[in-house]
Structure formats: C-alpha cells, structure tokens
Amino acid sequence: MNTKTDYPPWLNQAVFYQIYPQSFYDTNGDGIGDIPGIIQKLDYLQWLGINAVWVNPCFVSPFQDAGYDVADYYRIAPRYGTNRDLYRLCREAHKRGIKVCLDLVAGHTSIEHPWFKASCRSSRNKYSDRYIWASSAVWGANPPLPMIRGYAERDANYVANFFYFQPALNYGFARPAAEQPWQQPVDAPGPLESRKELNKIMNYWLSHGVDGFRVDMAFSLVKLDPGRKETIKLWREIIQELRTFYPGTIMIAEWGNPEESITAGFDLDFMFHVGVPGYADLLLNEKCFFRRHGGGNIMGFLESYLEQASKTQGKGLISIPSANHDIKRPSSDGRTASDLKVIFTFLLTWPGVPFIYYGDEIGMRYIPGMPSKEGGYTRTGARTPMQWDDGQNAGFSIAGKDRLYLPLDPRQNRPTVKKQAGDTGSLLHHVRKLIALRKNSPALQAVGALIPLQVKNNDRHFAYLRQSGSERFLIALNPSADPSQVRIKGIKTDKLAPQISHGARAYAEGDDIQIDMDGVSYGIFKL
Ligand code: NOJ
C-alpha cells in the first residue's frame, strides 16, 4: 500500500542504527570512540543491512551532558575528529547506501557557548536576548519554568532547559505575560535571531552532505505554549523553508507525541519513555509485555500506538526504538538472547521506522550501578563501549583500561560481534535476517497495513497481519514462559510458509488458522 506521504518516500524502507560516538569504535587510542571509527565500521553496518544512522551529538562541547551541551554548532569536537572526517563519513556512508543524521540540540546550548558568555554580560550586546533572562537576579519573577539564579554578572536569572548548564535559547513565549516584559513574543527580534541561527546550522551541515537531523527536545522551543501550538508553527515554517533547498532532508523529532510532531512537519517521532504512554508497557515496566514472567499484555501499548497511528497516517511515521542512550537496554532484567529474538521479531515487523541502539543487535547488557559519566547518571549503564571481539577492550580501543570512556561489561561471556557473526543461530544473525526480510517485503515496511488479531486482556501472546497488495504476513509472538495457542478465525489460506520462526507452528483448519506456540517463541509466516 502506498499512500501519498508528506515525508521522503525512502523512509518506508528505512532501518536506523543509533551510534553513541563515545562508545562505538576508537581509532586513535585515546579511549574514546571517534568519527574515523564509525567510518571503519560502516562495512559492518552495511552487512547488518541498516540504511541510516543517527549519531548522538558530536560537536564541540564541555561534555557535561554527553554533548547535549553544545559550545560550537559548526565544529566537530576534536575528540571525535574534524569537520572533514564528518564530511568523509557522509561520503563513505552514501557509497554503502547509508544515510547520516546528526543530533541537533535546538533548545539550549552549554553555558560554555560564546553566545551564552556574551549573554551573561551586564552590558547590552548582540546576544543579550539569545537566551531567556528574567530580571532581577535577587527580586526577579519566579515563573513556572526552571530558573537558575545568580549565575551571571548580568542582573538577571536564566531559564534552564534540562540541566542547569543548558540555558534555554530564546524562541519566545506563546502568550507573553504583559506584566513580565522579559517574556518576549515569538516574533520579537531575539527569538527571530535564534530561529535564523538554527536555520543556518542546519543548512551548514546539509550543505556538507548530512541527510537530516534528530532534533533533541524538539517540543521545548517556545515557552509556556499550551498544546505546543507556537512550537508546531515554528517548526512547520523552519522545515518548509529548509525543504525548498534540501527537499529530501530527514527530520526526526525527539517529541514523544507523533500527533504533535508530525503536524509540526517532522517525518518521524518516537514512541518511547517520555510523551504518549505505551512504550513502558511494552519493554520497560515490571509488568510489560516483553517479560517472561511479568504477566503483562500488549493492550496498553497497542491502544496508544493505534491512536497515534490513526492520527498520523499518511503524514508521518512512528518509531519504536530497541532502546536509546537514555534508557535501559532490552537485554536488562534477566532477558536472554531468546527473549531478545522475540523482541526484535516484533520491532522489525512493526510499521514505522525501526531504530536499533548500538549493541542491542548482539544483546549488550545495561550495566546497573555504573558511576555516572558526562551527566549520564542511571543512563550511564546503557552507554558502555561496543563489544566487537575478544581482543583487548573487546576490540573497542587499544587504550589502557583506565583511559576508556567507560568500563566494559566485565562478564567473561559478554556478547561480541565477532562471536555472533560466526554463529548463524545468534541474535545478530536473527536481526540481520529480519532486516533482510523487511527490505524485500513491502508488507513489512513502514506503511504496510497493520491488522492486529485476537487481542484479549489476559492474552500473553500477540498476533498480527501485515499486508501490502497481495503480499501478506502473519506474525505471532509469545514472550511469556508458558506455551499458548492462538486461534485466528475467518482467515482462509492454503499457504502458511514460515519465514523466520522458532517454536511456533501455524496451520490452516477450515476457515481458521491455528498457531501452537511454545514458551518464548515467534513466527513470521507468509500467507
Ligand atoms: C534528550 C537527550 O536524549 C538526553 O540525553 C539529554 O540529556 C537531554 N535531551 C537534554 O539535551
């Protein structure tokens, strides 16, 4: 099924891979991953079958929040290489059919950014209104926004977007309060300057071969904005203008509300741990669906997903990521490779655009209790070095152990790419086969129709059809430890060819389909 879409049609076939550059592959022996390292691993990514990468922030930064505190938007952080390395990454990736998306931190900078330093000065200058300042430092208003008091020489307090060292850029207020003159309207000179600069940054990287952006906290730009109406308007204008010069630009929102972000002109948004509910019921909660003994079902996730999908159909896409740098990996909480195979069968046969977080394809572990690094706190355990092989530092770096960005998973039998590449029954091969099947099957891609089957409140399994034209797949998943039986009524078929399956047997019985499922099993059948 190919509906008219508002997003680059290429996204229908997209499978993304998220790279946390610090931890991917270190080529200069300083213990931190780098861009030449990503280039060296492109052949691996091509072998895996992915066709796009999202690289976490890689710009100059004091790295108090892993690079989400940018100090220069136009320069690659020296620890990752040079701008030329980034341009080369784009060229090399394109040769292999892989697109490159950067992380654009649009809502705030670092306190180390020269704009902010100038903005802190008491004398009026070009950057005085680049951030949101409420005067006075001592007696100033305390609006319903996080204010950092007494930081600057200037007699004013600034609004922080996330951590205290991430001052919010000034894109204005949706309804500035008359008695608070520091709340500027969206079309005041300060906010307009911020927009102009944002445009410039995007144009700069697009002109050097980048394919698009994942926009950090894209929802956060205009302040006190009920229903995010002004933020939506702002993005619509920015994206529209950008597309006149770079029509194929991929715009991915970190918004967590596809209905809003896609209206704002983004192609794609995540359903994950923030924003609309559902993801936690799928992968994170104690009683989530993908947990052997949790007892959870698919209902909570499915209702929320179907609502968002119906509101965005034909206009944009939804991504259910395997994880990201802010949450636990799916391999946490005792899940084994067998459990992960069920999860990936779901992720790679689901509509929208799958995102694989680096290392999830081999079942890298979330390491609890890892000391915080670069503002990671509990997120740090999901950011450890990629495990390539059994060599020194798992093949990640030749640096001494104490110089590594983060310690490696200390387990003797930690998974590695090398081990799993040599074992066709591994999780890595499973993921690779699923990607290949998806690529060759329009029904399994972003916009193939989704028909959920037989969902009842106490069901621990879940079955659904994906369909495009005459191509039809039945997918059945049982993440629980107990066997289960699924009866699908009213689907007559003489063909139920297993594509990728384990412990699931499907057969036609008259007008019905019967599926017998072992505990922790999955099956993709072609009808
Ligand atoms: C969301 C990012 O994913 C997270 O890692 C970061 O700390 C915050 N935004 C602030 O930029």
XYZ file of C-alpha atoms and ligand atoms in Angstrom:
538
model
C 0.000 0.000 0.000
C 1.482 3.295 -0.988
C -0.398 6.290 0.257
C 0.532 9.831 -0.593
C 3.055 10.810 2.012
C 4.392 14.089 3.332
C 7.755 12.524 4.147
C 10.630 11.323 1.937
C 9.303 8.027 0.455
C 12.687 6.459 1.110
C 11.731 6.289 4.805
C 9.359 3.427 4.002
C 12.367 1.134 3.745
C 14.452 2.716 6.486
C 16.116 0.786 9.292
C 18.119 3.117 11.540
C 21.093 2.408 13.770
C 21.858 4.795 16.617
C 25.516 5.444 17.344
C 26.704 6.890 20.636
C 30.061 8.015 19.207
C 31.946 7.966 22.516
C 31.493 4.218 22.754
C 31.450 2.896 19.215
C 34.995 2.476 17.947
C 38.220 4.262 18.903
C 40.840 4.574 16.148
C 43.367 6.916 17.802
C 43.831 5.063 21.061
C 42.557 7.797 23.401
C 39.872 5.521 24.839
C 37.005 7.430 23.225
C 35.239 6.457 20.027
C 35.620 8.756 17.028
C 34.298 9.505 13.565
C 37.062 7.633 11.718
C 35.936 4.725 13.926
C 32.384 4.987 12.627
C 33.777 5.075 9.070
C 35.754 1.898 9.707
C 32.646 0.120 10.910
C 30.420 1.127 8.005
C 31.068 -2.203 6.311
C 29.706 -3.935 9.395
C 26.595 -1.731 9.338
C 26.130 -2.443 5.656
C 26.484 -6.168 6.314
C 23.851 -5.881 9.027
C 21.548 -4.262 6.476
C 20.761 -0.929 8.078
C 20.440 2.041 5.747
C 20.615 5.061 8.063
C 22.479 6.140 11.164
C 21.704 8.691 13.840
C 24.863 9.883 15.553
C 24.464 11.382 19.052
C 25.870 14.945 19.379
C 29.407 15.218 18.094
C 30.020 18.981 18.257
C 32.432 20.977 20.416
C 31.199 20.703 23.984
C 32.411 20.572 27.587
C 30.520 17.236 27.698
C 28.678 17.842 30.930
C 25.730 16.075 29.278
C 27.480 13.813 26.793
C 27.479 16.554 24.133
C 23.885 17.719 24.612
C 25.561 20.904 25.819
C 26.947 22.351 22.604
C 29.614 25.055 22.659
C 30.057 25.347 18.869
C 27.457 24.037 16.427
C 29.762 24.394 13.467
C 32.690 22.318 14.645
C 33.118 18.635 15.348
C 34.526 18.007 18.838
C 38.279 17.382 18.444
C 37.986 14.146 20.411
C 35.833 12.782 17.562
C 37.946 14.179 14.721
C 37.463 17.093 12.361
C 34.718 18.502 10.193
C 36.485 16.854 7.281
C 36.110 13.484 8.986
C 32.390 14.106 9.234
C 32.151 15.020 5.558
C 34.065 11.853 4.749
C 31.687 9.841 6.936
C 28.806 11.136 4.828
C 30.549 10.254 1.569
C 31.584 6.786 2.712
C 28.162 6.076 4.182
C 26.437 7.150 0.968
C 28.641 4.803 -1.058
C 27.170 1.999 1.037
C 23.585 3.207 0.775
C 23.545 4.570 4.326
C 22.172 7.999 5.252
C 23.631 10.072 8.068
C 21.552 12.040 10.554
C 23.110 14.259 13.198
C 21.726 15.181 16.584
C 20.603 18.781 16.631
C 20.314 20.306 20.079
C 17.925 23.086 19.148
C 16.556 24.143 22.514
C 19.638 25.002 24.541
C 23.406 25.365 24.469
C 26.160 24.838 27.003
C 26.995 27.594 29.466
C 30.394 27.485 27.743
C 28.955 28.622 24.431
C 30.340 32.061 23.455
C 26.745 33.238 22.833
C 25.879 32.468 26.427
C 29.043 34.019 27.787
C 28.224 37.228 25.904
C 24.627 36.984 27.056
C 25.778 36.868 30.695
C 27.406 40.296 30.432
C 25.685 43.248 32.036
C 26.390 45.481 29.036
C 23.834 45.084 26.260
C 25.186 43.174 23.231
C 24.155 41.096 20.227
C 23.498 38.052 22.416
C 21.617 39.684 25.282
C 18.320 38.243 24.003
C 19.646 34.956 22.643
C 18.600 33.261 25.912
C 15.685 33.772 28.267
C 16.562 36.060 31.142
C 14.201 37.255 33.855
C 15.375 40.243 35.837
C 16.303 40.925 38.529
C 18.687 38.347 39.962
C 17.541 38.942 43.533
C 13.917 40.036 43.281
C 13.118 38.538 39.908
C 9.984 36.705 38.975
C 9.757 33.004 39.644
C 7.825 31.788 36.641
C 6.699 28.194 36.188
C 9.988 27.441 34.446
C 13.274 26.232 35.918
C 15.289 29.392 36.667
C 18.977 29.485 37.538
C 19.515 32.321 39.972
C 22.611 34.415 40.443
C 24.810 32.814 37.795
C 25.735 35.869 35.741
C 27.239 39.292 36.100
C 24.025 40.490 34.455
C 21.291 41.319 36.971
C 19.010 38.529 35.769
C 18.292 34.797 36.035
C 18.171 32.414 33.120
C 15.804 29.627 32.176
C 17.397 26.165 32.029
C 16.049 23.653 29.525
C 17.269 20.445 31.161
C 20.327 20.520 33.443
C 21.362 23.864 34.978
C 24.225 24.214 32.474
C 21.842 24.032 29.494
C 20.411 27.567 29.201
C 17.297 27.679 27.030
C 17.671 29.522 23.756
C 15.081 32.233 23.354
C 12.385 31.297 20.844
C 9.871 33.447 22.707
C 6.695 32.776 24.662
C 3.373 31.698 23.210
C 1.463 34.174 25.347
C 3.895 36.593 26.936
C 2.502 37.986 30.165
C 2.081 41.772 29.957
C 3.430 42.231 33.486
C 6.533 40.133 32.647
C 8.244 42.103 29.871
C 11.172 39.671 29.778
C 8.795 37.129 28.208
C 9.197 38.055 24.565
C 6.735 37.213 21.807
C 7.846 34.691 19.205
C 8.314 37.410 16.614
C 10.464 39.707 18.768
C 13.988 40.346 17.443
C 15.669 37.972 19.970
C 13.542 34.916 19.118
C 13.802 35.676 15.399
C 17.588 35.723 15.672
C 17.547 32.294 17.387
C 15.481 30.900 14.529
C 17.792 32.364 11.947
C 20.784 30.774 13.631
C 19.017 27.400 13.814
C 18.389 27.597 10.087
C 21.986 28.457 9.446
C 23.257 25.497 11.460
C 21.010 23.059 9.605
C 21.929 24.476 6.224
C 25.591 24.282 7.061
C 25.574 20.543 7.763
C 23.159 19.731 4.942
C 25.424 21.552 2.517
C 28.241 19.224 3.612
C 26.376 16.020 2.879
C 24.397 15.302 6.048
C 20.963 13.810 5.294
C 18.950 15.014 8.251
C 18.611 15.534 11.966
C 17.237 14.011 15.089
C 16.148 17.097 16.982
C 16.725 16.989 20.703
C 13.722 18.077 22.824
C 12.096 19.442 19.682
C 8.935 20.141 21.692
C 10.712 22.558 24.021
C 11.348 25.647 21.939
C 8.532 28.108 22.587
C 7.870 28.542 26.295
C 4.546 28.356 28.139
C 2.958 27.103 24.943
C -0.340 25.312 25.611
C -0.885 22.475 23.111
C 2.573 23.413 21.723
C 0.778 25.446 19.069
C 3.524 28.026 18.603
C 6.292 25.414 18.683
C 4.422 23.465 15.992
C 4.078 26.618 13.883
C 7.742 27.469 14.285
C 8.894 24.032 13.143
C 6.472 23.971 10.236
C 7.964 27.183 8.940
C 11.552 26.133 9.528
C 11.103 22.714 7.904
C 9.177 24.083 4.957
C 11.896 26.593 4.204
C 14.631 24.017 4.610
C 12.898 21.669 2.195
C 12.901 24.254 -0.558
C 16.705 23.914 -0.617
C 17.132 20.346 0.616
C 13.926 18.512 -0.321
C 14.920 15.083 0.962
C 16.004 16.209 4.441
C 15.019 13.707 7.111
C 13.562 15.332 10.204
C 13.243 13.145 13.278
C 11.709 14.585 16.410
C 12.500 13.802 19.958
C 8.997 14.796 20.963
C 7.232 11.639 22.120
C 3.924 12.784 20.680
C 3.689 11.881 16.995
C 0.364 13.640 16.577
C 2.004 16.963 17.508
C 5.446 16.484 15.994
C 4.179 15.264 12.638
C 1.806 18.208 12.467
C 4.925 20.287 13.116
C 6.394 18.924 9.876
C 8.650 16.193 11.250
C 8.765 12.957 9.277
C 9.156 10.757 12.242
C 8.796 10.702 16.011
C 9.456 8.165 18.723
C 7.034 6.428 20.985
C 9.295 5.738 23.930
C 9.787 6.507 27.622
C 8.529 10.097 27.532
C 5.432 11.598 25.950
C 2.475 9.437 24.985
C 2.303 6.272 27.089
C 2.760 2.761 25.740
C 6.453 2.045 25.334
C 6.928 1.326 29.034
C 4.129 -1.277 28.863
C 5.968 -2.895 26.013
C 9.571 -3.041 27.209
C 10.287 -1.258 30.471
C 7.698 -1.877 33.199
C 7.845 -4.800 35.547
C 4.580 -5.973 34.046
C 5.455 -5.149 30.457
C 4.509 -7.394 27.548
C 8.048 -8.482 26.693
C 8.848 -10.090 30.026
C 8.727 -13.844 30.558
C 7.132 -13.811 33.978
C 5.742 -10.284 34.107
C 2.215 -11.321 33.145
C 1.749 -8.203 31.006
C -0.176 -7.987 27.751
C 0.055 -5.888 24.618
C -3.129 -3.859 25.239
C -1.673 -0.721 26.866
C 0.902 -0.274 24.137
C -1.437 -1.197 21.318
C -4.218 1.222 22.204
C -1.811 4.111 22.447
C 0.023 3.116 19.262
C -3.146 2.682 17.192
C -4.429 6.064 18.321
C -1.185 7.799 17.299
C -1.004 5.814 14.052
C -4.523 6.776 13.019
C -3.797 10.444 13.734
C -0.610 10.464 11.681
C -1.402 8.039 8.865
C -0.059 9.168 5.515
C 1.588 12.216 7.071
C 4.460 10.811 9.067
C 5.866 7.772 10.781
C 6.318 6.414 14.273
C 9.384 4.679 15.608
C 9.545 2.142 18.401
C 13.274 2.030 19.203
C 15.034 -1.010 20.669
C 16.373 1.426 23.311
C 18.426 4.601 23.326
C 21.130 6.341 25.340
C 18.597 7.492 27.957
C 17.003 4.192 28.951
C 17.838 0.624 29.857
C 18.762 -1.746 27.084
C 16.272 -4.518 26.281
C 18.789 -7.081 27.494
C 18.337 -5.841 31.071
C 16.215 -7.512 33.741
C 17.439 -11.003 33.013
C 16.360 -11.221 29.384
C 18.321 -13.764 27.367
C 19.089 -13.939 23.654
C 15.882 -15.999 23.186
C 13.790 -13.219 24.724
C 15.582 -10.630 22.613
C 14.831 -12.599 19.460
C 11.104 -12.279 20.198
C 11.514 -8.537 20.817
C 13.428 -7.964 17.569
C 10.897 -10.030 15.630
C 8.337 -7.512 16.818
C 10.458 -4.387 16.245
C 11.419 -5.354 12.710
C 7.973 -6.437 11.563
C 6.173 -3.461 13.062
C 5.081 -0.481 10.937
C 7.022 2.783 11.056
C 10.772 3.039 11.234
C 12.813 0.712 13.449
C 15.768 2.166 15.348
C 18.413 -0.193 16.702
C 20.543 1.207 19.506
C 24.204 0.225 19.002
C 24.977 -3.087 20.654
C 21.354 -4.158 21.075
C 21.774 -6.311 17.980
C 24.157 -8.524 19.968
C 22.286 -8.200 23.257
C 24.745 -5.918 25.015
C 23.781 -5.525 28.610
C 22.618 -2.485 30.543
C 25.121 -2.347 33.396
C 23.467 -1.268 36.624
C 25.380 0.784 39.179
C 27.838 2.244 36.671
C 29.309 5.512 38.103
C 27.867 8.499 36.299
C 29.810 9.800 33.310
C 29.162 13.071 31.493
C 25.806 13.623 33.150
C 24.637 10.112 32.398
C 23.597 9.102 35.954
C 21.447 5.960 35.681
C 21.684 6.233 31.894
C 25.416 5.508 32.008
C 24.907 1.740 32.124
C 23.422 1.896 28.612
C 26.434 3.750 27.170
C 29.336 1.326 27.620
C 31.832 0.529 24.825
C 30.709 -1.582 21.903
C 31.860 -5.191 22.138
C 33.469 -6.066 18.833
C 35.617 -9.107 19.616
C 37.566 -10.964 22.304
C 40.695 -8.847 21.926
C 41.908 -6.041 24.159
C 38.984 -3.956 25.462
C 36.649 -6.103 23.385
C 38.194 -4.604 20.262
C 36.833 -1.150 21.108
C 40.151 0.621 21.777
C 43.828 -0.018 22.281
C 43.959 2.458 25.175
C 44.794 1.290 28.674
C 41.732 0.117 30.620
C 41.751 3.183 32.856
C 41.545 5.516 29.842
C 38.408 4.001 28.371
C 35.383 6.274 28.135
C 33.544 3.791 30.332
C 34.429 0.348 31.636
C 33.302 -2.574 29.534
C 30.752 -5.145 30.554
C 33.021 -7.203 32.843
C 31.413 -10.588 32.125
C 33.658 -13.282 30.685
C 30.991 -14.401 28.265
C 29.896 -10.918 27.171
C 28.451 -10.986 23.671
C 30.597 -9.724 20.802
C 30.034 -9.043 17.132
C 32.799 -11.457 16.180
C 31.391 -14.407 18.133
C 27.883 -13.822 16.877
C 28.902 -13.194 13.281
C 30.371 -16.695 13.309
C 27.192 -18.304 14.643
C 24.201 -18.329 12.325
C 21.908 -19.073 15.257
C 22.941 -15.899 17.093
C 20.874 -12.845 17.895
C 22.996 -10.841 15.465
C 22.109 -13.180 12.580
C 18.476 -13.125 13.646
C 18.441 -9.309 13.461
C 20.215 -9.413 10.117
C 17.719 -11.908 8.663
C 14.800 -9.834 9.909
C 16.216 -6.702 8.290
C 16.734 -8.561 5.010
C 13.177 -9.927 5.075
C 11.798 -6.456 5.816
C 13.779 -4.944 2.965
C 12.445 -7.467 0.495
C 8.848 -7.323 1.680
C 6.828 -4.126 1.221
C 4.153 -5.517 3.566
C 6.637 -5.462 6.429
C 7.888 -1.952 5.773
C 6.789 1.361 7.239
C 3.381 1.703 5.646
C 2.286 -1.885 5.018
C -1.125 -2.260 6.645
C -1.230 -3.500 10.233
C -4.111 -5.726 11.297
C -3.855 -6.761 14.950
C -5.550 -10.087 15.692
C -7.079 -11.717 18.693
C -6.071 -9.353 21.457
C -7.770 -10.052 24.756
C -6.925 -8.618 28.136
C -5.387 -11.765 29.536
C -3.512 -12.820 26.384
C 0.221 -13.172 26.826
C 0.740 -13.688 23.105
C 0.116 -11.282 20.267
C -0.539 -11.943 16.590
C -0.955 -9.533 13.710
C -1.077 -9.372 9.946
C 0.986 -7.068 7.763
C -0.230 -6.543 4.264
C 0.629 -4.705 1.080
C -1.161 -5.532 -2.173
C -1.326 -9.304 -2.386
C 1.615 -9.789 -0.036
C 0.550 -10.887 3.432
C 2.417 -11.976 6.546
C 1.152 -13.362 9.804
C 3.358 -12.644 12.822
C 2.864 -14.407 16.133
C 4.813 -13.666 19.297
C 4.811 -15.333 22.670
C 7.246 -13.635 25.057
C 5.918 -15.500 28.108
C 7.464 -18.622 29.591
C 4.239 -20.599 29.059
C 3.103 -22.219 25.840
C -0.010 -20.794 24.253
C -2.449 -21.485 21.475
C -3.829 -18.921 19.120
C -6.929 -19.487 17.030
C -7.471 -16.955 14.289
C -10.959 -17.189 12.958
C -12.093 -16.370 9.470
C -8.802 -16.352 7.614
C -8.805 -18.982 4.927
C -5.452 -19.724 3.413
C -3.732 -22.660 1.789
C -0.293 -21.266 2.424
C 1.445 -20.577 5.719
C 5.125 -20.562 4.853
C 7.369 -19.976 7.851
C 9.954 -17.283 7.095
C 11.731 -16.759 10.373
C 10.341 -18.722 13.269
C 11.171 -20.588 16.406
C 8.792 -22.693 18.493
C 5.701 -21.513 16.639
C 3.689 -23.805 14.323
C 0.867 -22.438 12.222
C -1.626 -24.486 10.186
C -4.862 -23.890 8.368
C -8.013 -25.565 9.729
C -11.023 -24.888 7.558
C -11.688 -21.170 7.721
C -9.318 -20.671 10.625
C -5.641 -20.602 11.379
C -4.320 -22.424 14.418
C -0.956 -21.455 15.896
C 0.660 -23.535 18.617
C 3.350 -21.656 20.418
C 5.995 -22.835 22.853
C 7.045 -20.511 25.642
C 9.286 -17.694 24.337
C 8.603 -18.218 20.655
C 7.976 -16.306 17.460
C 6.891 -16.951 13.928
C 6.634 -14.961 10.729
C 4.509 -16.802 8.176
C 3.869 -15.794 4.614
C 0.264 -16.310 3.576
C 17.318 14.361 25.499
C 18.570 13.584 25.256
O 18.255 12.339 24.678
C 19.246 13.440 26.599
O 20.315 12.549 26.533
C 19.702 14.818 27.034
O 20.267 14.734 28.333
C 18.512 15.782 27.080
N 17.669 15.685 25.927
C 18.989 17.218 27.193
O 19.534 17.649 25.979
